[in-house]
Tab-separated table of C-alpha atoms in Angstrom:
chain	number	residue	atom	x	y	z
G	1	MET	CA	65.087	62.412	142.098
G	2	ILE	CA	67.636	59.036	143.452
G	3	ILE	CA	70.612	60.368	145.421
G	4	GLU	CA	73.546	58.765	146.007
G	5	MET	CA	75.836	58.562	148.574
G	6	LYS	CA	78.815	56.748	147.122
G	7	VAL	CA	81.175	55.435	149.319
G	8	THR	CA	85.203	53.764	147.766
G	9	VAL	CA	87.141	51.731	150.173
G	10	THR	CA	90.883	50.762	149.199
G	11	VAL	CA	91.726	47.651	150.062
G	12	ASP	CA	94.927	47.291	151.461
G	13	ARG	CA	94.811	44.045	153.825
G	14	SER	CA	93.522	40.339	153.964
G	15	ALA	CA	90.288	40.605	156.131
G	16	ASN	CA	86.618	41.878	156.220
G	17	LEU	CA	84.729	45.256	155.992
G	18	LEU	CA	81.715	45.870	158.261
G	19	ALA	CA	79.476	48.699	156.351
G	20	PRO	CA	76.060	50.239	156.937
G	21	VAL	CA	73.328	49.086	154.918
G	22	GLY	CA	71.361	52.983	155.342
G	23	LEU	CA	68.418	54.474	157.077
G	24	SER	CA	65.270	56.115	155.371
G	25	THR	CA	64.464	59.761	157.695
G	26	PRO	CA	62.149	62.531	157.231
G	27	ALA	CA	64.136	64.022	154.759
G	28	ALA	CA	65.271	60.517	152.431
G	29	THR	CA	63.685	57.360	151.669
G	30	ARG	CA	66.505	54.899	151.776
G	31	LEU	CA	66.083	52.860	148.242
G	32	GLY	CA	68.640	50.647	148.647
G	33	VAL	CA	73.059	50.224	148.578
G	34	GLU	CA	74.582	48.300	145.839
G	35	VAL	CA	77.764	46.487	146.549
G	36	GLU	CA	81.438	46.205	143.829
G	37	GLY	CA	84.061	44.424	144.093
G	38	ALA	CA	82.819	42.129	147.363
G	39	ASP	CA	80.874	39.139	147.997
G	40	ALA	CA	78.185	40.515	150.635
G	41	ALA	CA	76.142	39.050	153.308
G	42	ARG	CA	73.597	40.690	154.903
G	43	VAL	CA	73.700	40.333	158.708
G	44	THR	CA	71.165	41.837	161.074
G	45	CYS	CA	71.442	42.688	164.867
G	46	ALA	CA	68.165	41.881	166.459
G	47	ALA	CA	67.992	44.265	169.558
G	48	LEU	CA	68.799	47.270	167.108
G	49	GLN	CA	65.734	45.864	164.350
G	50	GLN	CA	68.414	46.452	161.705
G	51	GLY	CA	70.899	44.723	158.937
G	52	ALA	CA	74.314	45.243	158.384
G	53	LEU	CA	76.908	43.942	155.369
G	54	ILE	CA	79.703	41.768	156.162
G	55	LEU	CA	82.333	42.006	152.991
G	56	THR	CA	84.621	39.661	151.803
G	57	PRO	CA	87.328	41.511	149.452
G	58	THR	CA	87.552	40.165	145.592
G	59	ALA	CA	89.382	43.539	144.043
G	60	ASP	CA	91.212	46.227	145.654
G	61	ARG	CA	88.710	48.559	145.619
G	62	ILE	CA	85.224	47.960	147.424
G	63	THR	CA	82.447	50.900	146.806
G	64	LEU	CA	79.102	51.291	148.092
G	65	ARG	CA	75.878	53.351	146.009
G	66	TYR	CA	73.977	53.504	148.685
G	67	GLY	CA	70.161	54.941	147.109
G	68	PHE	CA	68.062	57.752	148.957
G	69	ASP	CA	64.727	59.182	147.283
G	70	ALA	CA	64.287	62.438	147.924
G	71	ALA	CA	60.213	61.589	149.928
G	72	ALA	CA	59.690	61.750	153.474
G	73	ALA	CA	59.482	58.625	155.723
G	74	PRO	CA	58.780	57.565	159.443
G	75	CYS	CA	62.615	57.152	161.912
G	76	PRO	CA	62.109	53.152	163.022
G	77	GLU	CA	61.103	52.624	165.632
G	78	ALA	CA	63.056	50.627	166.881
G	79	MET	CA	65.684	53.971	167.118
G	80	PHE	CA	63.753	55.575	170.124
G	81	ALA	CA	63.350	52.025	171.395
G	82	PRO	CA	65.443	51.454	175.096
G	83	HIS	CA	68.299	49.346	174.177
G	84	ASP	CA	70.942	48.288	177.198
G	85	SER	CA	73.940	48.782	175.895
G	86	ARG	CA	76.819	50.604	178.303
G	87	TYR	CA	76.730	52.950	175.908
G	88	THR	CA	72.831	54.279	176.367
G	89	ARG	CA	72.069	52.747	179.913
G	90	ALA	CA	73.025	56.468	182.239
G	91	HIS	CA	73.786	55.609	185.634
G	92	PRO	CA	72.102	56.429	188.264
G	93	ASP	CA	73.764	60.008	189.342
G	94	LEU	CA	73.325	61.294	185.647
G	95	ALA	CA	69.632	59.250	185.733
G	96	ALA	CA	68.995	61.763	188.591
G	97	GLU	CA	70.271	64.640	187.613
G	98	ALA	CA	68.511	64.566	184.017
G	99	GLN	CA	65.143	63.283	185.162
G	100	GLU	CA	65.149	66.608	186.785
G	101	ILE	CA	66.478	69.290	183.949
G	102	VAL	CA	63.781	67.318	181.784
G	103	ALA	CA	61.540	68.033	184.277
G	104	ASP	CA	61.754	71.304	185.021
G	105	GLY	CA	62.435	72.611	181.044
G	106	GLY	CA	61.712	69.131	178.482
G	107	ILE	CA	64.111	68.321	176.245
G	108	ALA	CA	65.360	71.710	174.932
G	109	ALA	CA	66.757	71.618	179.007
G	110	MET	CA	68.675	68.962	178.740
G	111	VAL	CA	70.630	69.889	175.754
G	112	ALA	CA	72.247	72.381	176.715
G	113	HIS	CA	72.624	70.972	180.157
G	114	VAL	CA	75.134	69.061	177.987
G	115	THR	CA	75.666	71.664	175.788
G	116	SER	CA	76.770	73.277	179.067
G	117	MET	CA	79.875	69.765	179.382
G	118	PHE	CA	81.457	70.041	176.542
G	119	ASP	CA	84.138	71.768	174.765
G	120	TYR	CA	84.716	70.092	171.333
G	121	GLY	CA	87.304	67.979	169.917
G	122	HIS	CA	89.360	64.682	170.169
G	123	THR	CA	90.920	62.562	173.015
G	124	ASP	CA	92.671	59.880	172.818
G	125	ASP	CA	90.634	58.867	176.275
G	126	ARG	CA	87.145	59.088	177.079
G	127	PHE	CA	85.653	59.331	180.204
G	128	TYR	CA	83.333	56.037	179.728
G	129	ASP	CA	85.877	54.071	177.732
G	130	GLU	CA	85.935	51.844	181.283
G	131	ALA	CA	82.151	52.525	182.356
G	132	ASP	CA	79.625	49.632	182.389
G	133	ALA	CA	76.962	53.253	182.303
G	134	MET	CA	76.989	56.412	180.774
G	135	PRO	CA	78.394	58.509	184.441
G	136	GLN	CA	77.808	61.943	185.308
G	137	LEU	CA	80.095	64.266	184.419
G	138	CYS	CA	80.889	67.032	187.027
G	139	ASP	CA	83.428	69.598	185.148
G	140	MET	CA	83.661	70.471	181.251
G	141	THR	CA	85.218	67.932	179.130
G	142	THR	CA	86.523	67.001	175.326
G	143	GLY	CA	84.447	65.544	173.972
G	144	SER	CA	83.243	64.870	169.936
G	145	CYS	CA	79.837	63.969	168.535
G	146	VAL	CA	79.639	60.904	169.146
G	147	ASP	CA	80.785	61.175	172.979
G	148	ILE	CA	78.436	64.876	173.340
G	149	ASN	CA	75.534	62.538	171.329
G	150	ALA	CA	76.160	59.856	173.974
G	151	TYR	CA	76.166	61.044	176.939
G	152	LEU	CA	72.983	63.693	175.993
G	153	VAL	CA	70.378	59.867	174.214
G	154	ALA	CA	71.308	58.292	177.798
G	155	GLY	CA	70.036	61.074	180.018
G	156	LEU	CA	66.903	61.955	177.472
G	157	ARG	CA	66.465	57.998	177.837
G	158	ALA	CA	66.794	58.030	181.646
G	159	ALA	CA	64.474	60.598	181.326
G	160	ARG	CA	61.932	58.684	179.503
G	161	VAL	CA	61.771	60.703	176.843
G	162	GLU	CA	62.299	59.109	173.045
G	163	ALA	CA	65.692	60.559	172.135
G	164	GLY	CA	67.388	58.140	169.290
G	165	TYR	CA	70.934	58.618	168.157
G	166	VAL	CA	72.362	58.708	164.318
G	167	ALA	CA	75.289	58.048	162.373
G	168	GLY	CA	75.932	58.953	158.714
G	169	TYR	CA	77.585	61.598	156.361
G	170	PHE	CA	77.661	65.969	156.777
G	171	VAL	CA	78.086	67.174	153.288
G	172	PRO	CA	78.951	71.156	154.129
G	173	GLU	CA	77.643	73.706	151.404
G	174	GLU	CA	80.910	74.586	150.206
G	175	ARG	CA	82.081	70.785	149.088
G	176	ARG	CA	78.520	70.074	147.869
G	177	ASP	CA	79.963	67.087	146.590
G	178	HIS	CA	81.746	65.141	148.734
G	179	THR	CA	83.264	65.037	152.496
G	180	THR	CA	85.915	63.414	154.478
G	181	ASP	CA	84.109	60.687	157.425
G	182	MET	CA	81.672	60.228	159.379
G	183	HIS	CA	79.520	62.650	161.838
G	184	CYS	CA	76.345	61.521	163.598
G	185	TRP	CA	73.758	63.682	165.566
G	186	VAL	CA	70.193	63.039	168.202
G	187	ALA	CA	66.435	63.169	167.428
G	188	THR	CA	63.834	63.048	169.811
G	189	ARG	CA	60.065	62.676	169.731
G	190	GLU	CA	57.685	64.089	171.579
G	191	GLY	CA	53.818	64.101	170.629
G	192	GLY	CA	54.634	62.389	167.548
G	193	GLN	CA	57.146	65.494	166.554
G	194	VAL	CA	59.935	64.393	165.571
G	195	GLN	CA	62.691	66.899	166.232
G	196	HIS	CA	67.605	66.631	165.662
G	197	TRP	CA	69.751	68.331	167.270
G	198	ASP	CA	73.358	69.266	166.732
G	199	ILE	CA	75.537	70.380	169.453
G	200	ALA	CA	79.061	69.594	168.543
G	201	HIS	CA	77.857	71.747	164.924
G	202	HIS	CA	76.949	74.413	166.775
G	203	LEU	CA	79.868	74.206	168.895
G	204	LYS	CA	82.310	73.983	165.953
G	205	MET	CA	80.763	77.247	164.636
G	206	GLY	CA	82.004	79.280	168.458
G	207	ARG	CA	78.337	79.060	169.404
G	208	ARG	CA	75.735	77.541	172.730
G	209	ASP	CA	72.673	79.122	171.724
G	210	ILE	CA	71.669	74.904	170.915
G	211	ARG	CA	68.232	75.254	168.427
G	212	PRO	CA	66.823	71.972	166.822
G	213	GLY	CA	67.450	71.393	163.474
G	214	LEU	CA	68.494	69.441	161.205
G	215	ASN	CA	71.879	70.893	159.103
G	216	PRO	CA	72.520	74.436	161.859
G	217	LYS	CA	76.153	74.738	159.538
G	218	PRO	CA	74.797	74.865	156.053
G	219	GLY	CA	74.889	71.445	154.233
G	220	VAL	CA	72.821	67.912	154.296
G	221	ARG	CA	72.743	65.198	156.025
G	222	VAL	CA	72.556	61.579	155.095
G	223	ALA	CA	72.091	58.393	157.475
G	224	MET	CA	73.748	55.113	158.028
G	225	SER	CA	72.214	53.601	160.673
G	226	HIS	CA	70.758	54.444	164.582
G	227	SER	CA	71.600	53.670	167.657
G	228	MET	CA	74.675	52.279	170.062
G	229	GLY	CA	75.298	49.089	171.574
G	230	TRP	CA	76.230	46.627	168.620
G	231	THR	CA	75.718	42.723	168.475
G	232	LEU	CA	76.106	41.278	164.708
G	233	PRO	CA	76.737	37.555	164.323
G	234	GLY	CA	79.444	36.525	162.159
G	235	VAL	CA	81.269	39.320	164.189
G	236	PRO	CA	83.741	39.085	167.617
G	237	PHE	CA	82.705	41.717	169.573
G	238	ALA	CA	79.378	42.354	170.988
G	239	ASP	CA	77.630	45.693	172.228
G	240	PHE	CA	80.227	47.401	170.725
G	241	LYS	CA	79.656	50.620	169.881
G	242	LEU	CA	78.341	52.455	166.422
G	243	LEU	CA	78.441	51.751	162.881
G	244	GLY	CA	78.690	55.390	160.674
G	245	GLU	CA	81.539	54.326	157.847
G	246	PRO	CA	83.127	51.086	156.715
G	247	VAL	CA	85.077	49.520	158.878
G	248	TRP	CA	87.739	45.988	158.887
G	249	PHE	CA	87.779	44.034	161.247
G	250	ASP	CA	89.150	40.434	162.734
G	251	ALA	CA	89.403	38.510	165.963
G	252	GLY	CA	92.109	41.018	166.714
G	253	GLY	CA	90.225	43.568	166.346
G	254	TRP	CA	88.918	47.494	164.287
G	255	ASP	CA	91.227	49.504	162.016
G	256	GLN	CA	89.528	52.546	160.259
G	257	ALA	CA	89.190	51.618	156.024
G	258	ALA	CA	90.932	54.172	153.449
G	259	CYS	CA	87.606	56.028	152.033
G	260	ARG	CA	86.209	57.859	149.901
G	261	PHE	CA	82.659	59.623	150.128
G	262	GLU	CA	80.803	61.274	147.297
G	263	LEU	CA	77.630	62.298	146.674
G	264	SER	CA	74.583	63.626	143.956
G	265	GLY	CA	72.287	65.231	144.421
G	266	TYR	CA	73.063	67.690	147.164
G	267	ASP	CA	70.440	69.902	145.753
G	268	ALA	CA	67.166	67.579	146.061
G	269	LEU	CA	68.330	66.878	149.815
G	270	ASP	CA	69.014	69.689	150.388
G	271	ALA	CA	65.519	71.144	149.635
G	272	ALA	CA	64.142	67.947	151.211
G	273	GLN	CA	66.178	68.257	154.585
G	274	ASN	CA	66.564	72.481	155.152
G	275	GLN	CA	63.115	72.724	155.502
G	276	PRO	CA	61.591	75.091	159.277
G	277	VAL	CA	60.029	71.278	160.965
G	278	HIS	CA	59.622	67.787	160.645
G	279	ALA	CA	57.338	65.441	161.285
């Protein structure tokens, strides 16, 4: 069965829109993306080996239809490859700490440590905003899924663990056919086995006993892209953080787009994703 995530963007300015192309994972295979209401140019981030769309509006609404199949696909190798970005480069203090934690207790110990350093929430100023490498946290910090997962990936990679950052959408069970914004999570690979970690969802549920799993909170997710630290032809910003949902851009900066996110095929995606183990 084809699963579709439809993203509708209201065109309210004269600017270009940057959008992801979708991502295959062990829980869903990307089939492609169709665009209405814009001229589309595909560009590629060479370092991350993945594409994106630069969209020039031709109507008052842009619609992107992302198609997926519930069949399994391997995670892209580039998702786990070390990539030199200020968002994934660990400060030496964080690197030393992460190496010790992983040596003693493995991936789960590092996940537990990161969990102990965060309360879930959104702040205007992030602890790494002015840093050229991910700094070591010594006290509890408020962070979003983006902040928590950036810290986790930087630490795990410093400890030579294959870890990747995934951005996309989470559709909760109580909605089933829509969501309101992007979400992100972490995938690790050890001995060929892929596990998914979502500290933020555990914290939002009032839990700190983190266990691997794609959907600790009942629902499904649709992957759009991987990794932090993007540089794209035609986009005037190097090493930008991530690409989860469409964003407006021009020479002056970024601006969030007004989007509607609608899912069809919830049951098929639920059956494919909510299994005990993903290989």
